[in-house]
Short mmCIF file of C-alpha atoms in Angstrom, two decimals:
data_model
loop_
_atom_site.label_atom_id
_atom_site.label_comp_id
_atom_site.label_asym_id
_atom_site.label_seq_id
_atom_site.Cartn_x
_atom_site.Cartn_y
_atom_site.Cartn_z
CA MET R 40 169.07 186.16 33.34
CA ARG R 41 166.51 183.88 35.57
CA PRO R 42 163.12 183.24 33.89
CA GLU R 43 160.54 185.12 35.31
CA PRO R 44 158.05 183.53 37.86
CA THR R 45 156.01 180.86 36.39
CA PRO R 46 152.68 179.09 36.60
CA THR R 47 152.48 176.68 39.73
CA PRO R 48 150.99 173.10 39.39
CA SER R 49 147.59 174.42 39.97
CA ASP R 50 147.20 177.34 38.41
CA ALA R 51 149.39 176.03 35.03
CA ALA R 52 147.14 177.37 32.26
CA PRO R 53 149.02 176.83 28.75
CA SER R 54 148.83 179.65 25.88
CA GLU R 55 147.44 176.40 23.54
CA PRO R 56 145.23 173.64 24.42
CA ALA R 57 146.19 171.38 26.93
CA PRO R 58 149.75 169.21 26.00
CA ALA R 59 149.22 165.93 25.21
CA SER R 60 150.38 164.66 28.51
CA THR R 61 147.22 165.09 29.88
CA THR R 62 145.58 162.53 27.25
CA LYS R 63 144.15 159.11 28.36
CA VAL R 64 146.15 156.31 26.83
CA SER R 65 146.04 152.52 26.53
CA ASP R 66 148.43 150.92 29.54
CA ALA R 67 148.81 147.56 27.80
CA LYS R 68 152.22 146.21 27.47
CA ALA R 69 153.46 149.94 28.13
CA PRO R 70 157.25 150.23 28.50
CA GLY R 71 159.15 151.95 31.56
CA ALA R 72 159.86 150.82 35.00
CA ARG R 73 156.71 149.79 37.12
CA PRO R 74 158.46 150.00 40.81
CA ARG R 75 156.10 149.85 44.11
CA ARG R 76 154.54 152.96 45.10
CA SER R 77 153.47 154.05 48.67
CA ASN R 78 150.47 155.92 49.43
CA GLY R 79 149.98 156.67 46.04
CA ASN R 80 153.13 158.99 46.28
CA PRO R 81 155.06 158.67 42.62
CA LEU R 82 158.03 159.40 44.35
CA ALA R 83 157.75 157.74 47.81
CA PRO R 84 161.04 158.67 49.63
CA ILE R 85 162.75 155.47 50.05
CA ARG R 86 163.17 154.44 54.00
CA PRO R 87 166.86 154.47 55.13
CA GLY R 88 166.76 151.19 56.02
CA ASN R 89 166.35 150.15 52.74
CA PHE R 90 169.16 151.71 51.57
CA GLY R 91 172.08 149.26 51.20
CA GLU R 92 175.22 148.65 49.25
CA PRO R 93 173.13 147.50 46.06
CA GLU R 94 171.61 150.65 46.32
CA ALA R 95 174.51 153.00 46.74
CA ARG R 96 175.96 151.08 43.86
CA HIS R 97 172.88 152.15 41.64
CA LEU R 98 173.03 155.81 43.02
CA LEU R 99 176.57 155.83 41.80
CA TRP R 100 176.09 154.42 38.24
CA ARG R 101 173.03 156.24 37.49
CA ALA R 102 174.16 159.67 38.62
CA GLY R 103 177.58 158.97 37.70
CA PHE R 104 179.92 156.50 36.50
CA GLY R 105 180.10 153.72 38.65
CA GLY R 106 182.16 153.51 41.94
CA THR R 107 184.88 151.32 43.94
CA PRO R 108 184.08 148.77 46.57
CA SER R 109 185.40 151.24 49.10
CA GLN R 110 182.78 154.07 47.34
CA ILE R 111 179.91 151.93 47.57
CA ARG R 112 180.29 150.60 51.13
CA LEU R 113 180.43 154.10 52.26
CA LEU R 114 177.76 155.07 50.71
CA ALA R 115 175.86 152.30 52.14
CA GLU R 116 176.62 153.50 55.34
CA TRP R 117 175.76 157.21 54.72
CA GLY R 118 172.40 156.49 53.75
CA PRO R 119 170.20 157.74 51.06
CA GLU R 120 170.03 161.58 52.31
CA LYS R 121 173.96 162.25 52.80
CA SER R 122 175.02 160.34 50.14
CA VAL R 123 172.45 161.81 47.46
CA ASP R 124 173.47 165.39 49.07
CA TYR R 125 177.14 164.72 48.29
CA ILE R 126 176.44 163.89 45.03
CA LEU R 127 174.26 166.68 44.43
CA ASN R 128 176.34 169.30 46.00
CA TYR R 129 179.30 168.43 44.15
CA GLU R 130 180.42 172.34 43.90
CA LYS R 131 181.71 171.75 47.43
CA VAL R 132 184.18 169.07 46.41
CA ALA R 133 187.56 170.51 45.17
CA PHE R 134 188.10 170.11 41.76
CA GLU R 135 190.23 171.90 38.90
CA SER R 136 187.59 174.01 36.87
CA PRO R 137 187.96 174.03 33.16
CA LYS R 138 190.10 177.47 32.20
CA GLU R 139 189.47 179.32 28.73
CA ASP R 140 193.22 179.17 28.00
CA THR R 141 192.81 175.53 28.08
CA PHE R 142 193.07 175.63 24.52
CA ASP R 143 193.84 177.74 21.46
CA LYS R 144 191.26 180.28 20.76
CA ASP R 145 192.72 182.04 17.56
CA ILE R 146 193.10 178.79 15.59
CA MET R 147 189.91 179.52 13.37
CA ARG R 148 190.08 183.12 14.33
CA PRO R 149 188.75 185.87 11.93
CA PRO R 150 190.96 187.08 9.31
CA THR R 151 192.71 190.36 10.22
CA GLY R 152 191.79 193.67 8.50
CA GLU R 153 195.60 193.39 6.96
CA GLU R 154 194.76 189.70 5.92
CA ARG R 155 191.61 190.21 4.09
CA ALA R 156 192.99 193.69 2.51
CA LEU R 157 195.66 191.02 0.97
CA TYR R 158 193.07 188.69 0.18
CA GLN R 159 191.07 191.54 -1.58
CA GLN R 160 194.11 192.57 -4.00
CA ALA R 161 194.97 189.30 -4.86
CA ARG R 162 191.62 188.61 -5.99
CA ARG R 163 191.74 191.50 -7.72
CA ALA R 164 194.92 191.32 -9.30
CA GLN R 165 194.16 187.74 -10.08
CA ASN R 166 197.54 186.67 -8.07
CA GLU R 167 196.97 183.03 -7.82
CA ASP R 168 200.18 182.46 -5.95
CA VAL R 169 199.18 184.88 -3.17
CA LEU R 170 195.71 183.39 -3.25
CA ALA R 171 197.14 179.50 -3.13
CA GLN R 172 199.22 180.65 -0.14
CA ILE R 173 196.32 181.95 1.68
CA ARG R 174 194.21 178.80 0.89
CA ARG R 175 197.27 176.59 2.02
CA ALA R 176 197.38 178.97 5.14
CA ARG R 177 193.63 178.08 6.06
CA GLN R 178 193.88 174.21 5.18
CA GLU R 179 196.48 174.20 7.69
CA ARG R 180 194.60 175.83 10.22
CA GLU R 181 191.77 173.59 9.52
CA ARG R 182 194.25 170.53 10.38
CA ASP R 183 195.20 171.81 13.36
CA ASP R 184 191.44 172.69 14.45
CA ARG R 185 190.84 168.94 13.94
CA ARG R 186 193.57 167.86 16.12
CA GLN R 187 192.62 170.22 19.13
CA MET R 188 189.21 169.16 18.66
CA ARG R 189 190.83 165.50 19.25
CA ASP R 190 192.69 167.01 22.41
CA ILE R 191 189.66 168.28 23.67
CA GLN R 192 187.91 165.10 23.24
CA ARG R 193 190.81 163.32 25.32
CA TRP R 194 190.36 166.05 27.74
CA TRP R 195 187.13 165.38 28.50
CA LEU R 196 187.59 161.77 28.88
CA ARG R 197 190.26 162.22 31.30
CA ARG R 198 187.99 164.61 33.35
CA MET R 199 185.01 162.45 33.50
CA ILE R 200 187.41 159.51 34.56
CA GLU R 201 189.28 161.69 37.39
CA THR R 202 186.88 163.88 38.71
CA PRO R 203 185.63 163.29 42.28
CA ARG R 204 181.97 165.15 40.88
CA PRO R 205 180.74 162.53 38.85
CA LEU R 206 177.45 163.94 38.45
CA GLU R 207 178.56 167.03 37.19
CA GLU R 208 180.05 165.41 34.26
CA LYS R 209 177.15 162.89 33.91
CA MET R 210 175.21 165.88 33.35
CA THR R 211 177.25 168.24 31.28
CA LEU R 212 177.03 164.91 29.01
CA PHE R 213 173.52 164.84 29.10
CA TRP R 214 173.04 168.66 28.20
CA HIS R 215 175.50 167.88 25.42
CA GLY R 216 173.25 165.41 24.07
CA HIS R 217 170.06 167.47 24.54
CA PHE R 218 171.50 170.72 22.78
CA ALA R 219 173.54 168.55 20.42
CA THR R 220 176.13 170.38 18.60
CA SER R 221 178.37 168.64 16.17
CA TYR R 222 181.95 169.89 15.22
CA ARG R 223 181.87 168.49 12.32
CA THR R 224 178.97 171.10 10.86
CA ILE R 225 180.76 174.41 13.15
CA GLU R 226 184.43 173.19 12.23
CA ASN R 227 185.66 175.47 15.32
CA SER R 228 187.41 173.40 18.04
CA TYR R 229 186.86 176.29 20.54
CA HIS R 230 183.68 176.90 20.08
CA MET R 231 182.71 173.78 21.04
CA TYR R 232 185.03 173.79 24.35
CA LEU R 233 183.14 176.98 25.47
CA GLN R 234 179.77 175.47 25.03
CA ASN R 235 180.72 172.54 26.86
CA GLN R 236 181.99 174.59 29.59
CA PHE R 237 178.59 176.71 29.48
CA LEU R 238 176.86 173.41 30.06
CA ARG R 239 178.97 172.25 32.72
CA LYS R 240 178.78 175.79 34.81
CA HIS R 241 174.50 175.25 34.62
CA ALA R 242 174.49 171.35 34.57
CA LEU R 243 172.44 171.24 37.70
CA GLY R 244 171.45 175.08 37.63
CA ASN R 245 168.47 176.76 36.07
CA PHE R 246 166.91 175.16 32.86
CA GLY R 247 165.98 179.08 31.94
CA ASP R 248 169.51 179.99 32.42
CA LEU R 249 170.41 177.34 30.15
CA LEU R 250 168.00 178.52 27.58
CA PHE R 251 168.51 182.02 27.78
CA GLY R 252 172.58 180.63 27.17
CA ILE R 253 171.98 178.51 24.45
CA ILE R 254 170.22 181.18 21.99
CA ARG R 255 173.76 183.07 22.60
CA ASP R 256 176.14 180.14 22.27
CA PRO R 257 178.24 180.63 19.10
CA ALA R 258 178.45 176.75 18.46
CA MET R 259 174.86 176.48 18.55
CA LEU R 260 174.26 179.87 16.66
CA ALA R 261 176.44 178.66 14.23
CA TYR R 262 175.03 174.90 13.98
CA LEU R 263 171.71 175.64 13.40
CA ASP R 264 172.78 178.70 11.21
CA ASN R 265 171.13 181.54 12.95
CA ASN R 266 174.47 183.79 12.82
CA ASP R 267 173.00 185.05 9.37
CA SER R 268 169.52 185.06 10.54
CA ARG R 269 168.31 188.89 9.44
CA LYS R 270 165.44 190.95 9.26
CA GLY R 271 163.10 189.82 6.39
CA LYS R 272 165.29 186.92 6.17
CA ALA R 273 164.72 184.78 9.33
CA ASN R 274 166.07 181.42 9.69
CA GLU R 275 164.07 179.08 11.44
CA ASN R 276 165.99 176.07 12.35
CA LEU R 277 166.58 177.47 16.36
CA ALA R 278 163.41 178.57 16.61
CA ARG R 279 162.06 175.18 15.59
CA GLU R 280 164.49 173.03 17.41
CA LEU R 281 164.61 175.23 20.67
CA MET R 282 160.84 174.36 20.86
CA GLU R 283 160.85 170.94 19.12
CA LEU R 284 163.47 169.21 21.08
CA PHE R 285 164.86 171.51 23.65
CA SER R 286 162.03 172.45 25.44
CA LEU R 287 158.47 171.71 24.28
CA GLY R 288 158.21 168.44 22.27
CA ILE R 289 156.14 167.90 19.08
CA GLY R 290 152.54 168.87 19.24
CA ASN R 291 152.87 172.05 21.63
CA TYR R 292 153.85 174.77 19.29
CA GLY R 293 152.58 175.67 15.43
CA GLU R 294 153.81 176.44 12.49
CA GLN R 295 153.21 180.14 12.81
CA ASP R 296 154.63 179.94 16.64
CA ILE R 297 158.38 178.77 14.27
CA LYS R 298 157.93 181.70 12.27
CA GLU R 299 157.26 184.31 14.58
CA GLY R 300 159.86 182.73 16.89
CA ALA R 301 162.67 183.15 13.97
CA ARG R 302 161.90 186.67 13.52
CA ALA R 303 162.53 187.21 17.53
CA LEU R 304 165.77 185.45 17.05
CA THR R 305 166.82 187.71 13.78
CA GLY R 306 170.36 189.65 14.89
CA TYR R 307 171.88 187.07 17.15
CA THR R 308 175.04 186.42 16.06
CA PHE R 309 178.39 186.12 17.12
CA GLU R 310 181.90 187.72 16.43
CA ASP R 311 184.99 185.53 16.98
CA ASP R 312 183.87 184.07 20.34
CA GLN R 313 181.42 186.43 21.51
CA PHE R 314 177.66 186.85 21.31
CA VAL R 315 176.74 189.74 19.38
CA PHE R 316 173.08 191.30 19.16
CA GLN R 317 172.68 193.12 15.92
CA ARG R 318 170.16 195.63 16.69
CA ALA R 319 169.64 196.77 12.87
CA ASN R 320 169.11 193.13 11.64
CA HIS R 321 166.57 192.39 14.28
CA ASP R 322 162.98 192.34 13.64
CA SER R 323 161.31 194.50 16.20
CA GLY R 324 158.15 194.17 15.03
CA GLN R 325 155.10 193.04 17.10
CA LYS R 326 155.19 188.79 17.18
CA THR R 327 152.79 186.21 18.68
CA ILE R 328 154.19 183.19 20.08
CA LEU R 329 152.69 180.74 21.86
CA GLY R 330 149.98 183.01 23.00
CA VAL R 331 152.05 185.55 24.33
CA ARG R 332 151.83 188.79 22.11
CA ASP R 333 154.47 191.64 22.36
CA ASN R 334 157.54 193.00 21.07
CA LEU R 335 159.11 189.65 21.45
CA ASP R 336 162.85 189.25 21.31
CA GLY R 337 165.21 186.07 22.15
CA ASP R 338 164.60 186.39 25.54
CA GLY R 339 161.00 187.04 25.26
CA PHE R 340 160.86 184.13 23.11
CA VAL R 341 162.30 181.90 25.97
CA ARG R 342 160.01 183.61 28.70
CA ALA R 343 156.97 182.37 26.67
CA ILE R 344 158.80 178.95 26.63
CA LEU R 345 159.08 178.89 30.15
CA ALA R 346 155.43 179.99 30.95
CA HIS R 347 154.16 176.52 28.60
CA ARG R 348 153.15 173.98 30.82
CA ALA R 349 154.33 171.61 28.43
CA THR R 350 157.84 172.34 29.50
CA ALA R 351 157.30 171.10 32.95
CA TRP R 352 156.36 167.88 31.10
CA PHE R 353 159.49 167.63 28.45
CA ILE R 354 162.27 168.38 30.54
CA PRO R 355 161.32 166.07 33.38
CA ARG R 356 160.48 163.32 30.76
CA LYS R 357 164.04 163.74 29.24
CA LEU R 358 165.65 163.17 32.96
CA TYR R 359 163.76 160.39 33.45
CA HIS R 360 164.79 158.79 30.05
CA ALA R 361 168.51 159.32 31.17
CA PHE R 362 168.35 158.49 34.80
CA VAL R 363 165.71 156.07 35.50
CA ALA R 364 164.28 153.85 32.41
CA ASP R 365 163.95 153.85 28.39
CA LEU R 366 161.06 155.67 27.14
CA PRO R 367 159.54 155.74 23.46
CA PRO R 368 160.14 158.37 21.49
CA MET R 369 158.14 161.55 21.53
CA GLU R 370 157.10 161.07 17.93
CA ARG R 371 153.52 162.45 18.59
CA GLY R 372 154.47 164.92 21.29
CA ASP R 373 152.44 162.70 23.95
CA ASP R 374 152.97 160.32 26.49
CA GLU R 375 151.65 157.27 24.51
CA GLY R 376 153.25 153.85 25.48
CA ILE R 377 154.46 154.96 28.80
CA ASN R 378 152.78 153.17 32.03
CA PRO R 379 151.13 154.69 34.62
CA GLU R 380 153.63 154.48 37.20
CA ALA R 381 156.74 156.00 35.36
CA ARG R 382 154.01 158.75 33.59
CA SER R 383 152.71 160.01 37.34
CA ALA R 384 156.42 160.14 38.37
CA ILE R 385 157.29 162.41 35.28
CA ARG R 386 154.32 164.89 36.34
CA SER R 387 155.68 164.58 39.99
CA MET R 388 159.33 165.74 38.81
CA GLY R 389 157.31 168.21 36.76
CA ASP R 390 155.47 169.58 39.71
CA THR R 391 158.74 170.03 41.64
CA LEU R 392 160.35 171.72 38.54
CA LEU R 393 157.47 174.46 38.41
CA ALA R 394 157.94 174.62 42.35
CA ASN R 395 161.38 175.72 42.03
CA ARG R 396 161.21 177.60 39.04
CA TYR R 397 163.09 175.33 36.82
CA GLU R 398 165.81 174.81 39.18
CA ILE R 399 167.10 171.41 38.22
CA LYS R 400 168.87 170.19 41.77
CA PRO R 401 165.57 169.94 43.52
CA VAL R 402 164.22 167.65 40.79
CA LEU R 403 166.91 164.95 40.51
CA ARG R 404 167.16 165.20 44.82
CA ARG R 405 163.50 163.89 44.59
CA LEU R 406 164.30 161.52 42.31
CA PHE R 407 167.39 160.10 43.76
CA LEU R 408 165.68 159.63 47.15
CA SER R 409 162.82 158.02 46.18
CA GLU R 410 161.40 154.55 46.52
CA HIS R 411 160.73 154.37 42.50
CA PHE R 412 164.31 155.10 41.78
CA TYR R 413 165.36 152.36 43.60
CA SER R 414 162.85 149.55 42.52
CA PRO R 415 163.59 146.00 40.99
CA GLU R 416 162.73 146.87 37.75
CA VAL R 417 164.55 149.46 37.10
CA MET R 418 168.10 148.78 39.20
CA GLY R 419 169.80 147.15 36.90
CA GLN R 420 168.22 147.56 33.26
CA GLN R 421 169.84 150.14 31.64
CA ILE R 422 171.98 149.53 28.98
CA LYS R 423 175.19 151.43 29.45
CA SER R 424 176.30 153.86 26.81
CA PRO R 425 179.56 153.45 25.03
CA VAL R 426 181.32 156.36 27.46
CA GLN R 427 179.32 155.09 30.53
CA LEU R 428 180.65 151.57 29.46
CA VAL R 429 184.46 152.76 29.01
CA VAL R 430 184.83 155.86 32.13
CA GLY R 431 182.60 153.28 34.44
CA ALA R 432 185.38 150.60 33.98
CA THR R 433 188.28 152.51 34.90
CA ARG R 434 186.03 154.39 37.60
CA SER R 435 184.77 151.05 39.40
CA LEU R 436 187.47 148.62 38.42
CA GLY R 437 190.20 150.90 38.38
CA THR R 438 191.88 149.68 35.20
CA PRO R 439 194.32 152.42 33.31
CA VAL R 440 193.47 153.77 30.01
CA ARG R 441 196.84 153.19 28.58
CA ASP R 442 195.96 155.34 25.02
CA TRP R 443 193.74 157.81 24.85
CA ASN R 444 193.16 157.64 21.10
CA ILE R 445 192.42 153.89 21.40
CA VAL R 446 189.60 154.64 24.02
CA ALA R 447 188.77 157.53 21.77
CA ASP R 448 188.42 155.46 18.77
CA ALA R 449 186.43 152.50 20.47
CA LEU R 450 183.71 155.48 21.34
CA GLU R 451 183.33 156.07 17.91
CA LEU R 452 183.27 152.95 16.68
CA MET R 453 180.54 152.06 19.42
CA GLY R 454 178.47 155.15 18.28
CA GLN R 455 179.01 158.03 20.93
CA ASN R 456 181.89 160.00 19.36
CA VAL R 457 181.66 162.93 21.98
CA PHE R 458 181.47 166.66 20.11
CA TYR R 459 180.14 164.83 17.40
CA PRO R 460 176.21 163.92 18.08
CA PRO R 461 174.89 162.35 15.07
CA SER R 462 172.16 164.99 14.66
CA VAL R 463 170.47 167.89 16.58
CA LYS R 464 168.31 164.93 18.13
CA GLY R 465 171.64 163.77 19.61
CA TRP R 466 171.88 159.81 20.82
CA ASP R 467 168.77 157.96 20.94
CA GLY R 468 170.75 155.67 23.42
CA GLY R 469 168.74 152.96 24.78
CA ARG R 470 169.16 149.77 22.68
CA SER R 471 170.30 151.31 20.28
CA TRP R 472 173.51 151.11 21.48
CA ILE R 473 173.40 147.45 21.17
CA ASN R 474 174.09 145.19 17.75
CA THR R 475 176.34 142.81 16.77
CA SER R 476 179.11 145.05 15.49
CA SER R 477 178.94 147.42 18.97
CA LEU R 478 179.30 144.32 21.01
CA PHE R 479 181.87 143.08 19.50
CA ILE R 480 183.54 146.40 19.99
CA ARG R 481 182.37 146.76 23.22
CA GLN R 482 183.71 143.35 24.47
CA ASN R 483 187.43 144.54 22.87
CA THR R 484 187.42 147.32 24.56
CA MET R 485 186.92 146.09 27.72
CA VAL R 486 189.79 143.09 26.92
CA PHE R 487 192.02 146.22 26.07
CA LEU R 488 191.32 148.05 29.40
CA ILE R 489 191.93 144.88 31.43
CA THR R 490 194.77 143.74 29.85
CA GLY R 491 196.15 146.16 26.94
CA ARG R 492 195.67 143.68 24.24
CA LYS R 493 194.33 144.90 21.10
CA PRO R 494 192.44 143.08 18.20
CA HIS R 495 195.87 143.30 16.11
CA GLY R 496 198.29 143.29 18.55
CA TYR R 497 199.64 144.23 22.14
CA ASP R 498 199.59 147.63 23.60
CA ALA R 499 203.51 148.41 24.81
CA THR R 500 201.65 150.50 27.66
CA ALA R 501 200.55 147.48 29.42
CA ASP R 502 203.63 146.37 30.80
CA THR R 503 204.55 150.04 32.04
CA GLN R 504 200.69 150.51 33.47
CA PRO R 505 200.09 146.89 34.81
CA TYR R 506 196.72 146.51 35.85
CA ASP R 507 196.46 144.62 39.22
CA PRO R 508 192.57 143.37 40.00
CA LEU R 509 193.63 142.34 43.25
CA GLU R 510 193.17 145.31 44.40
CA LEU R 511 189.52 144.96 43.91
CA LEU R 512 189.45 142.24 46.83
CA SER R 513 191.81 144.58 49.55
CA GLU R 514 188.51 144.98 51.39
CA LEU R 515 187.46 141.54 51.46
CA ARG R 516 191.05 140.67 52.37
CA SER R 517 191.30 142.88 55.48
CA LYS R 518 187.81 141.36 56.91
CA ASP R 519 188.74 137.93 55.89
CA SER R 520 192.24 136.58 54.38
CA GLY R 521 190.60 133.04 53.72
CA ALA R 522 187.59 134.74 52.07
CA ALA R 523 190.13 136.49 50.14
CA ARG R 524 191.34 132.96 48.54
CA ASN R 525 188.50 131.07 48.23
CA PRO R 526 187.29 131.23 44.60
CA GLU R 527 183.49 130.95 45.37
CA ARG R 528 183.92 134.10 47.72
CA VAL R 529 186.15 135.58 45.36
CA ALA R 530 183.63 135.32 42.36
CA GLN R 531 180.75 136.39 44.49
CA GLU R 532 182.65 139.39 45.24
CA LEU R 533 183.47 140.44 41.50
CA LEU R 534 180.43 139.57 40.60
CA THR R 535 178.63 141.97 42.87
CA LEU R 536 180.57 144.74 42.06
CA ALA R 537 180.38 144.27 38.18
CA LEU R 538 176.82 143.47 38.12
CA GLY R 539 175.27 144.00 41.28
CA HIS R 540 174.55 140.60 42.20
CA ALA R 541 176.35 137.18 42.16
CA PRO R 542 173.79 135.23 40.00
CA SER R 543 174.61 131.43 41.00
CA LEU R 544 175.11 130.13 37.02
CA ALA R 545 177.74 132.97 36.78
CA THR R 546 179.42 132.36 40.13
CA HIS R 547 179.39 128.75 38.86
CA THR R 548 181.07 129.42 35.74
CA LEU R 549 183.93 131.78 37.51
CA VAL R 550 184.42 128.94 40.56
CA GLU R 551 184.90 126.52 37.32
CA PHE R 552 187.21 128.90 35.77
CA PHE R 553 189.33 129.32 39.19
CA GLN R 554 189.61 125.41 39.40
CA ALA R 555 190.23 124.97 35.75
CA ASN R 556 193.34 126.98 36.75
CA GLY R 557 195.00 125.73 39.58
CA GLY R 558 192.09 127.23 42.04
CA ARG R 559 194.52 130.00 42.95
CA VAL R 560 193.01 133.43 43.42
CA ASP R 561 195.73 135.18 41.87
CA GLN R 562 196.20 138.29 39.51
CA ALA R 563 196.19 136.20 36.43
CA ASN R 564 192.96 134.05 37.35
CA VAL R 565 191.30 137.18 38.88
CA THR R 566 191.97 138.85 35.61
CA GLY R 567 190.89 135.93 33.56
CA ALA R 568 187.69 136.37 35.87
CA LEU R 569 187.17 139.89 35.12
CA LEU R 570 187.28 139.05 31.62
CA LEU R 571 184.88 136.51 31.56
CA ILE R 572 182.24 138.88 33.83
CA SER R 573 182.74 141.87 31.07
CA ALA R 574 182.02 139.33 27.99
CA MET R 575 178.48 138.44 30.18
CA PRO R 576 175.31 140.42 28.60
CA GLU R 577 174.51 141.77 32.12
CA TYR R 578 178.12 143.87 32.50
CA GLN R 579 176.43 145.74 29.74
CA LEU R 580 173.77 146.99 32.10
CA CYS R 581 173.47 149.19 35.00
#
C-alpha cells in the first residue's frame, strides 16, 4: 500500500508548530562535513572530470562494502552517472533472491489443537511426567531455534560478502538498524528472517511502504508488544517508537499522539507467521493524531506521519548520517550541532524525498552524484562499522573467510551482532565503534582474515584456503612488470587500495619493511605489508 500524496516542499503545512529543523542555532564548532558548494546548491552535481579512482573507491565503500582494484578502475572509467546508476539499479544484476523455505519456519510454531488438549489434560490431572516431557520438547525447540538464528547470521554475512548487488545489502543493514528488532527478545529466528526479507524487498523502495509493512511485521509486533494490544488496553510501545525512532523524531509529536496512535494500532497482531487484524480487539472510535482527526486505524496513523513535514527531515538525516558524515544524536528533535552545509544538504534531500513521494532511490541518486558527497572532508572520514570492516576486507582484499563462526563471534565482540541490536534505537555507530577493547579485536580479526592465525592458535583452514595477496598486484604487473617488483611502487599500490591514498610516511614504513626482509615482493612480504596497513589507524576509516 502506497502513501497518499504528501505536501510539496513549497506548500508543506505541518499539523503542529513548524518542526525544529527551521530553528536557528549556533554554527560554532559544529561537526559534520564542510564541503565546497557550487552556486549555492548544497547538492550540486560532481563534474565528470572530477570523478577518478579515489571517488570511485569512495562510492564503492559508502554505497557498499568496498571494491577490488579492477572494480575501482572500471567505475572511474564509467564516470559518476553510469557508476551510480549501476549501483542503484541493482535489480538489473542477476543474483538469487532469498527463499521463504531456506530456513525452517516450524521450529517455534504454535502448538496444534491436539498438543493444547494434551497439555490441558496433563495440568488438570497434575501429570508431572507429561508436563516435564512437554517442557523438554519446548526447550529442545528453543535450542534448535538458537542454532538456526546462528545459521541465519552466517547466511546473511555470506550474502553481504558474495553479492554483486552491495547496495541492496547495505540498505538492508541500514533498515535493520533503523527498525531495530532483536532476536534476544522475540526468540523466533524465522520471524527475524522474514523481517530481513521484508527490509531487503523495500531497501531502495518507498519509505511509506516500509512504515505500512513494519506495523504488520510479526517480529516488530512481538518486539514492541503490540501483539497483545487491544481495545481498552492499548500498548503504547509501537506507537511511540513509530514516531520517535522510525519517522518523526523527538519534539514533533506529543504524548496524546502516542495514546491515540496506540488506539489506532489495537488489534494489529499475528498468528504463526502471518499478520492478522483482529477487528474485535480494534478501537474503532474517533482519534486525533498529529492534527488529523478521523476514525484512524494503523494505516491512517501512518498516513498522518507521512503528511508531517518532519518526516522529510528525519529520514534524510538518518541517510546522511549513514552515508556521508556522523551527526550528533537527535536528543531534542532539532538540528542543533549540525553545520550549515550539512543542514542544507539534508534539507535538499528532504525536498527530493517529498517531490518523489517518499521514494528512497532518487534521494540517494542525488546524494551519490553530488560534489558534497566527494568532498575531502567527507572522503575517508567515516569509521567503519564492524560489518563494514569484515565484509569490506573480504570484498576489497579478497581474503577468505575460513571460519564463519569466528567471524560472527568477532562481530559480536566488536559490538555489531547482526539480528541482535542493543536496543530499539539500534547501533549508535560512529565513534562508539572504537575503544581500546574493540580496536584490539579489530586487529586480531584482520590478522585472522589475512593469515588464518587466531589469538590462541592457528586455523587449519589457512592451509586449505590459502590467501595470495599478490593477486592485488595483477593489474600493476600487467601494466609494468618492473613496478610490480619495486617495493615503493607496490607499497603505494597497496596503500591506495586500502586507505584511498598513499601517505609518504606510511609508504616509507612499508618500504623499510620490504628492505628489512630481503627487498622481495613475494607472498610473505606482501602479506606482512597488509598486516602493517590494517594496523594503521587510517584503515579503520572509509
